[in-house]
Coordinates of C-alpha atoms in Angstrom, one line a residue:
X1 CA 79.0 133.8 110.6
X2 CA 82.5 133.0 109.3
X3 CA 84.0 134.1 106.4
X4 CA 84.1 131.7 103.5
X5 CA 87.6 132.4 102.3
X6 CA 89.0 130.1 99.0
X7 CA 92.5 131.0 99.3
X8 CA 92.3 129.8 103.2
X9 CA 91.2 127.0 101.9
X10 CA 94.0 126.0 100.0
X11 CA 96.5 126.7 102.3
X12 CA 94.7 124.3 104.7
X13 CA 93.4 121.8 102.4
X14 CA 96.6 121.3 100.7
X15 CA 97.3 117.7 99.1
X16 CA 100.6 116.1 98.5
X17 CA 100.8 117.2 94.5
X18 CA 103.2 119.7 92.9
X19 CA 100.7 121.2 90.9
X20 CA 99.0 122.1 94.1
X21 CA 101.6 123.8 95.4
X22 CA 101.9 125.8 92.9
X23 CA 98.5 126.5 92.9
X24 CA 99.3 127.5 96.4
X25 CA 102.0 129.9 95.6
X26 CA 99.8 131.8 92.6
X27 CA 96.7 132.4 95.6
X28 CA 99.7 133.8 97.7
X29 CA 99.9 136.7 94.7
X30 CA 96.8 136.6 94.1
X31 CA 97.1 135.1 91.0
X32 CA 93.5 133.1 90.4
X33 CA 93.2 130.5 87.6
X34 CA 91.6 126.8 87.0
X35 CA 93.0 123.3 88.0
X36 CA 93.8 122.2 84.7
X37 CA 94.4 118.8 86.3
X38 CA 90.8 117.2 86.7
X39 CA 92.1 114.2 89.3
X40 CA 94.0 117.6 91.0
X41 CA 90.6 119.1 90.9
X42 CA 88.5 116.3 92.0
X43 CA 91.5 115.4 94.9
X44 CA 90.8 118.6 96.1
X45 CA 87.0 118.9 95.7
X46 CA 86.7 115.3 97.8
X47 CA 88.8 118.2 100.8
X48 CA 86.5 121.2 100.2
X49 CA 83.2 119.0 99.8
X50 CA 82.3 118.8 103.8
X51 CA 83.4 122.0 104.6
X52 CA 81.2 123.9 101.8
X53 CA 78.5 121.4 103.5
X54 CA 79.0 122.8 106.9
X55 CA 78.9 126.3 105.3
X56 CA 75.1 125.6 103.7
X57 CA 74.4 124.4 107.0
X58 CA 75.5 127.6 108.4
X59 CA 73.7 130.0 106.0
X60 CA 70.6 128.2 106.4
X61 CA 70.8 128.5 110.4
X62 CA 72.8 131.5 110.8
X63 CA 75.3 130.3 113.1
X64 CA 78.5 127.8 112.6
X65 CA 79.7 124.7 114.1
X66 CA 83.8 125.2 114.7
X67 CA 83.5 121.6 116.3
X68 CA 81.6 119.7 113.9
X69 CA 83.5 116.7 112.8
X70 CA 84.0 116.3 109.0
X71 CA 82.3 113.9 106.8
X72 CA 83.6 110.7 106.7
X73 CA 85.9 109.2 104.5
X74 CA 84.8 106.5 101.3
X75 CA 87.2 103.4 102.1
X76 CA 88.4 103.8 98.8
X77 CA 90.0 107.1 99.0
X78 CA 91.9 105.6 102.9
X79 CA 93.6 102.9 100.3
X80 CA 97.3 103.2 100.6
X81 CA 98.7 104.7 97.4
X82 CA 99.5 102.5 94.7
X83 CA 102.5 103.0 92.3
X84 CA 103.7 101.1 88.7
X85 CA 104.6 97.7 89.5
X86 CA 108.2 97.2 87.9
X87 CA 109.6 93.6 87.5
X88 CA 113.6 93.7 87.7
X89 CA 115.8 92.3 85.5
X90 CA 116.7 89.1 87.4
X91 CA 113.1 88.7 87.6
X92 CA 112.4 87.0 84.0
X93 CA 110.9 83.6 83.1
X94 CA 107.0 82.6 83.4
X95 CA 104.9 83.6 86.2
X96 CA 104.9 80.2 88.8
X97 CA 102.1 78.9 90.6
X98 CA 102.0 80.9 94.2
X99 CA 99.9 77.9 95.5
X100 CA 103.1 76.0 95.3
X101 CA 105.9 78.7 96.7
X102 CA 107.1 78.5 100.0
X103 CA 106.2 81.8 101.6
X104 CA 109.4 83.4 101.5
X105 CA 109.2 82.8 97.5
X106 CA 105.6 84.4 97.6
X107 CA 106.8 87.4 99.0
X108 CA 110.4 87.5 96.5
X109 CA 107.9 87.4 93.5
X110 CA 105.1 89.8 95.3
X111 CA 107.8 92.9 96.5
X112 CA 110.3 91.6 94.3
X113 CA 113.3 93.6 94.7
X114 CA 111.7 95.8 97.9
X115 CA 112.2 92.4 100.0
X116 CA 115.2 92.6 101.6
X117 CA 116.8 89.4 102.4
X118 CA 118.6 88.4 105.4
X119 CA 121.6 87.5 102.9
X120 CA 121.2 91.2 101.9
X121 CA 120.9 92.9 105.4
X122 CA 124.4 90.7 106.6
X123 CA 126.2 92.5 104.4
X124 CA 124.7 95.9 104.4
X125 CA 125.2 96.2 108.3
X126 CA 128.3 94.1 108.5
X127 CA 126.9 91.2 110.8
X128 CA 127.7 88.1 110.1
X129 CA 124.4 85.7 111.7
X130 CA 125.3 82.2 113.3
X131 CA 123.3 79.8 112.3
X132 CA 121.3 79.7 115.4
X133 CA 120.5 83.4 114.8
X134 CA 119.6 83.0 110.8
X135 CA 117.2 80.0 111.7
X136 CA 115.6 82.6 114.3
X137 CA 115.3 84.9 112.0
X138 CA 114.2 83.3 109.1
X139 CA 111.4 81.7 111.2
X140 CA 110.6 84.8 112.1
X141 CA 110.2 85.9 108.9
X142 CA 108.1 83.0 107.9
X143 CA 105.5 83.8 110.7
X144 CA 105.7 87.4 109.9
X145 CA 105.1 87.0 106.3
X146 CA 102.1 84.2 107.3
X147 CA 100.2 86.6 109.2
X148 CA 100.6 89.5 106.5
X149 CA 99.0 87.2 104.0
X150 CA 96.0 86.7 105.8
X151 CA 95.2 89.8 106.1
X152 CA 91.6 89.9 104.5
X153 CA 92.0 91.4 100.8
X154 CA 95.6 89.5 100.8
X155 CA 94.4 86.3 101.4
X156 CA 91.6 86.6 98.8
X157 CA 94.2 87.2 95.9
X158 CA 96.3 84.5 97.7
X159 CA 93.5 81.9 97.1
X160 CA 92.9 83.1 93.4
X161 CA 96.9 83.2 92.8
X162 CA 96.2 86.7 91.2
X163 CA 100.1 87.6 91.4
X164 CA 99.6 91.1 89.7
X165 CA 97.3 91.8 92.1
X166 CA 99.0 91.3 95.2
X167 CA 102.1 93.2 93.5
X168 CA 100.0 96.1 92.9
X169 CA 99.0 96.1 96.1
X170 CA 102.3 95.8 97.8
X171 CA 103.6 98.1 95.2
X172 CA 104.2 101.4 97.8
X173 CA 106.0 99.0 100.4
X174 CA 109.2 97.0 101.1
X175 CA 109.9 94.4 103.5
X176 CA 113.0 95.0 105.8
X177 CA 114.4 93.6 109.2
X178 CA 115.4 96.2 111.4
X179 CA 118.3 94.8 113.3
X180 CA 119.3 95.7 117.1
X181 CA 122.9 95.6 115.9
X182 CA 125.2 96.9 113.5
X183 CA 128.7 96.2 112.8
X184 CA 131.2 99.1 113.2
X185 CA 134.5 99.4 111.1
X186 CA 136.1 96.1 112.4
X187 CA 133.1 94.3 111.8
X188 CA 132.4 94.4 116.0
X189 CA 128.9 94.7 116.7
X190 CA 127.5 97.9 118.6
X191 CA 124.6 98.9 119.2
X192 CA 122.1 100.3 116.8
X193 CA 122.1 103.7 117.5
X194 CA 122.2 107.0 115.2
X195 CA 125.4 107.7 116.5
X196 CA 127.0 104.4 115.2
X197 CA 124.8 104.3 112.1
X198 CA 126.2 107.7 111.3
X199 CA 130.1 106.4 111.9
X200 CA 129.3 103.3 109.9
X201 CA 127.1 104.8 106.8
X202 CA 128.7 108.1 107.0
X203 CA 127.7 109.0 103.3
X204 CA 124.2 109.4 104.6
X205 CA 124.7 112.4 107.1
X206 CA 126.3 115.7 106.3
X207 CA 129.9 116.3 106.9
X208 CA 130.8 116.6 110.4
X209 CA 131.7 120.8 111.4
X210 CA 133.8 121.6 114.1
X211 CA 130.9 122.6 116.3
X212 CA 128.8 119.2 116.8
X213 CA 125.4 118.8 115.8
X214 CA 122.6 119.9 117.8
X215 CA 121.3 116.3 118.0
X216 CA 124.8 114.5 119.0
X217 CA 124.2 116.2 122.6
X218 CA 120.7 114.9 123.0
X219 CA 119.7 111.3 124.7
X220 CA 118.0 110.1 121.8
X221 CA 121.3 110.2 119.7
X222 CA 122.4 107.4 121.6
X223 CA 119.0 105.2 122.0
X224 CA 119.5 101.9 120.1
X225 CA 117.0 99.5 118.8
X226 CA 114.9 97.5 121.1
X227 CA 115.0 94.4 119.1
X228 CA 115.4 93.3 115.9
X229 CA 112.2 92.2 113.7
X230 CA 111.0 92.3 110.8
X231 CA 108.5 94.8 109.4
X232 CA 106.2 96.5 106.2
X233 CA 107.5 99.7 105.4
X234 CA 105.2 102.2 103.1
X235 CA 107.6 104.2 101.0
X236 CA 105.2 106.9 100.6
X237 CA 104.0 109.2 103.3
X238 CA 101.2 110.1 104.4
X239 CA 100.4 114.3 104.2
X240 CA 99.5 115.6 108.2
X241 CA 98.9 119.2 107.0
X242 CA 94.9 118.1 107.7
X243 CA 95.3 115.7 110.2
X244 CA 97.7 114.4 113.1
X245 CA 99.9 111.5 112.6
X246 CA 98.2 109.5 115.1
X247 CA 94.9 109.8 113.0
X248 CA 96.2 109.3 109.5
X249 CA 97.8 106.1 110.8
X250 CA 94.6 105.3 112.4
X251 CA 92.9 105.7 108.9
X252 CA 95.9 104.0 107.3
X253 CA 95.1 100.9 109.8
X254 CA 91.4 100.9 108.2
X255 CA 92.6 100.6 105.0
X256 CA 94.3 97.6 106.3
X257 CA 91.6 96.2 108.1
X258 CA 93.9 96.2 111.3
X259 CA 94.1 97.4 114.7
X260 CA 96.0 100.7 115.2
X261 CA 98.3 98.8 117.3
X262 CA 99.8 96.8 113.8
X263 CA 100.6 100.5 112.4
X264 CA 103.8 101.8 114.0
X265 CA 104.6 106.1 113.6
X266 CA 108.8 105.5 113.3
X267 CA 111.3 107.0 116.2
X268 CA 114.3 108.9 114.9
X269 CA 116.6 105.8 114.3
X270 CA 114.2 103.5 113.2
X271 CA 113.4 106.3 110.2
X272 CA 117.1 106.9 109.9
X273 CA 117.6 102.8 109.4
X274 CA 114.9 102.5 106.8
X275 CA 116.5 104.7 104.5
X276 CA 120.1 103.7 104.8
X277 CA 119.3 100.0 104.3
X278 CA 116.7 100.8 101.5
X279 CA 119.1 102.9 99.9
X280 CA 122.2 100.3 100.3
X281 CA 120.2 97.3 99.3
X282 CA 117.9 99.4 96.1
X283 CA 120.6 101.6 95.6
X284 CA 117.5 103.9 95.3
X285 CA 116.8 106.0 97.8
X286 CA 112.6 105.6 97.8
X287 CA 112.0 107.5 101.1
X288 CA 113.8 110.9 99.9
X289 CA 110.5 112.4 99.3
X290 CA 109.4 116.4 100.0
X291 CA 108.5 115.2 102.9
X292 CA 109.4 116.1 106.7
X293 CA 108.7 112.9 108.4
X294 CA 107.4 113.3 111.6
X295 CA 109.4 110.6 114.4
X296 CA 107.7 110.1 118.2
X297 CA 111.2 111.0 119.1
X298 CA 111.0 114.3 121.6
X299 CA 113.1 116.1 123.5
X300 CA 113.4 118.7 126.3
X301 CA 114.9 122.3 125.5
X302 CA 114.5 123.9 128.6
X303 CA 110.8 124.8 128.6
X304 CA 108.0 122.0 129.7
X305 CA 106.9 121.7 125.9
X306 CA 108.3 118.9 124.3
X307 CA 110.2 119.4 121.2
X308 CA 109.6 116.8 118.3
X309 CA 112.1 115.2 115.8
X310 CA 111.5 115.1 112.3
X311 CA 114.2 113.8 109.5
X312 CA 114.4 115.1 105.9
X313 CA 116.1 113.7 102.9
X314 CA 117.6 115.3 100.0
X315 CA 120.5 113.6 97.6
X316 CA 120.8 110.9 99.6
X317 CA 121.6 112.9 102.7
X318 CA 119.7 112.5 106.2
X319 CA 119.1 116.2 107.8
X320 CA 117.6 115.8 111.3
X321 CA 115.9 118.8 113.2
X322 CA 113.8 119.5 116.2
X323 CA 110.9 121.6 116.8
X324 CA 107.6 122.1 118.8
X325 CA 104.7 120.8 116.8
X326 CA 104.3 119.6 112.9
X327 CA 106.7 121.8 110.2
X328 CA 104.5 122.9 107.8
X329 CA 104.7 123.6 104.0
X330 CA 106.1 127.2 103.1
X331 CA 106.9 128.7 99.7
X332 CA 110.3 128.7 100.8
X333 CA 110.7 125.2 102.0
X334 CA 108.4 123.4 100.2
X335 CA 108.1 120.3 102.4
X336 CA 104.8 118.2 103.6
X337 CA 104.6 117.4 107.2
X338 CA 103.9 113.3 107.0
X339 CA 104.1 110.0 108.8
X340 CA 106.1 106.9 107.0
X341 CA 103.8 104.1 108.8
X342 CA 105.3 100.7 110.0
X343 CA 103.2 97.7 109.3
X344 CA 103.3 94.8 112.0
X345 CA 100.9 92.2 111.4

């Protein structure tokens, strides 16, 4: 019979909250108190709940079930987050009629200022679009956005024009198109790699040494972009301290009613991207989060295990590292192992 052991527990059954990691850090001392938070508490009761039920099962039969798969989870607690809906300034006037937008002006009045135009992304990566490519693109967009609001709880608000509703639940994602190209300082594109988004955005990366980075040695450094499209980015992560990224993002497809093959896990640049245009274009810098966001970058370090890249963000600057397996949460680097998903509809 195994030990029934609260502070294990927490450790494992951490949540993405301050006030649990603090919680955390007092069990390290030994320092036992209440959750004076009750949506902390229940958050964290929803964890413990079908573990303490594979424990009755255990007493009453005397033996344990290491392999027993956990209880599964209410669809309203796989919902992507929600967050405050805020309506910028140059967003004033009466509400219109969706029903009568084009759907380009659904989705400016839906993410408001978290859809980032093509207008927008011309000027942040410094490539100018002939009119043959903005057509593509924008046509792209349109069939992008046309799928998205079909998507079965979308196109119910979309047929009661519930605005409000449809913000609130967009309100944890952006829209972006990730380009294959960027412009480098004479406005010549290159590819869109890490190693010219770091010449062109420099103010994103820390200050070169005069021993290179780790990373600038490393294949994936130079990988660009396999094509440029457009794509749903959440803003907030999701915690992998429980479980792998590939099974959050298969729960996060659930909440979408979708395939997992319409949720994306990001590769190094493609994380790297989202922030530097989200930051240039929100001037707000939405993914710098306590988070290290786990990429399906890897790389080889002479041994047969591949090591993984994850990024992390703090003041506006991109930190990249490598290591074998998820990063966990420590006292002394208090940062969540997570997944930013990619939505493709």
């Amino acid at each position: 019979m195994t030990n029934f052991c609260p502070r294990q527990l927490y450790r494992e059954l951490a949540v993405n909250r301050d006030e649990l990691a603090q919680s955390i850090i007092d069990l390290e001392d030994e320092q036992f108190g209440l959750l004076e938070d009750e949506q902390l508490a229940y958050d964290l009761g929803q964890h413990l709940k079908p573990l303490i039920d594979q424990r009755v099962v255990e007493d009453r039969s005397g033996s344990s079930y290491p392999h027993q798969e956990p209880a599964k989870t209410h669809d309203d607690e796989r919902r992507p987050r929600e967050r405050p809906v805020r309506t910028p300034a140059n967003f004033g006037g009466p509400t219109p009629e969706l029903a009568n937008l084009s759907n380009q002006e659904r989705a400016r009045w839906i993410f408001m200022d978290r859809f980032i135009t093509l207008e927008q992304l011309e000027k942040i990566i410094g490539c100018a679009f002939s009119q043959q490519e903005s057509d593509q693109y924008n046509k792209a967009l349109d069939e992008f956005l046309g799928r998205l609001f079909l998507l079965t709880d979308v196109a119910s608000a979309m047929k009661d024009c519930d605005l409000p509703a449809l913000q609130q639940m967009f309100s944890s994602t952006l829209i972006l198109m990730r380009h294959r190209e960027v412009g480098d300082e004479e406005r010549v594109r290159v590819p869109c790699t890490l190693e010219n988004l770091r010449l062109r955005f420099d103010k994103y990366f820390y200050k070169r040494r005069s021993v290179p980075n780790w990373y600038e040695s490393q294949p994936f450094y130079a990988d660009p972009l396999k094509k440029s499209q457009w794509v749903l980015c959440e803003i907030d992560y999701l915690n992998c301290t429980l479980l792998s990224p590939k099974k959050r993002l298969s729960t996060y497809a659930r909440a979408w009613a979708l395939s997992s093959s319409a949720i994306l896990q990001k590769n190094a640049t493609e994380d790297v991207y989202d922030r530097i245009i989200c930051g240039e274009a929100l001037q707000e810098h939405l993914f710098e989060q306590n988070c290290n966001s786990c990429t399906t970058t890897s790389y080889a370090k002479g041994t047969e295990i591949p090591y993984s890249v994850y990024t992390v963000q703090k003041d506006q600057k991109i930190a990249i590292h490598g290591k074998v397996g998820l990063p966990h949460w420590r006292t002394k680097r208090r940062l969540w192992p997570g997944v930013y998903p990619t939505l493709v509809p």
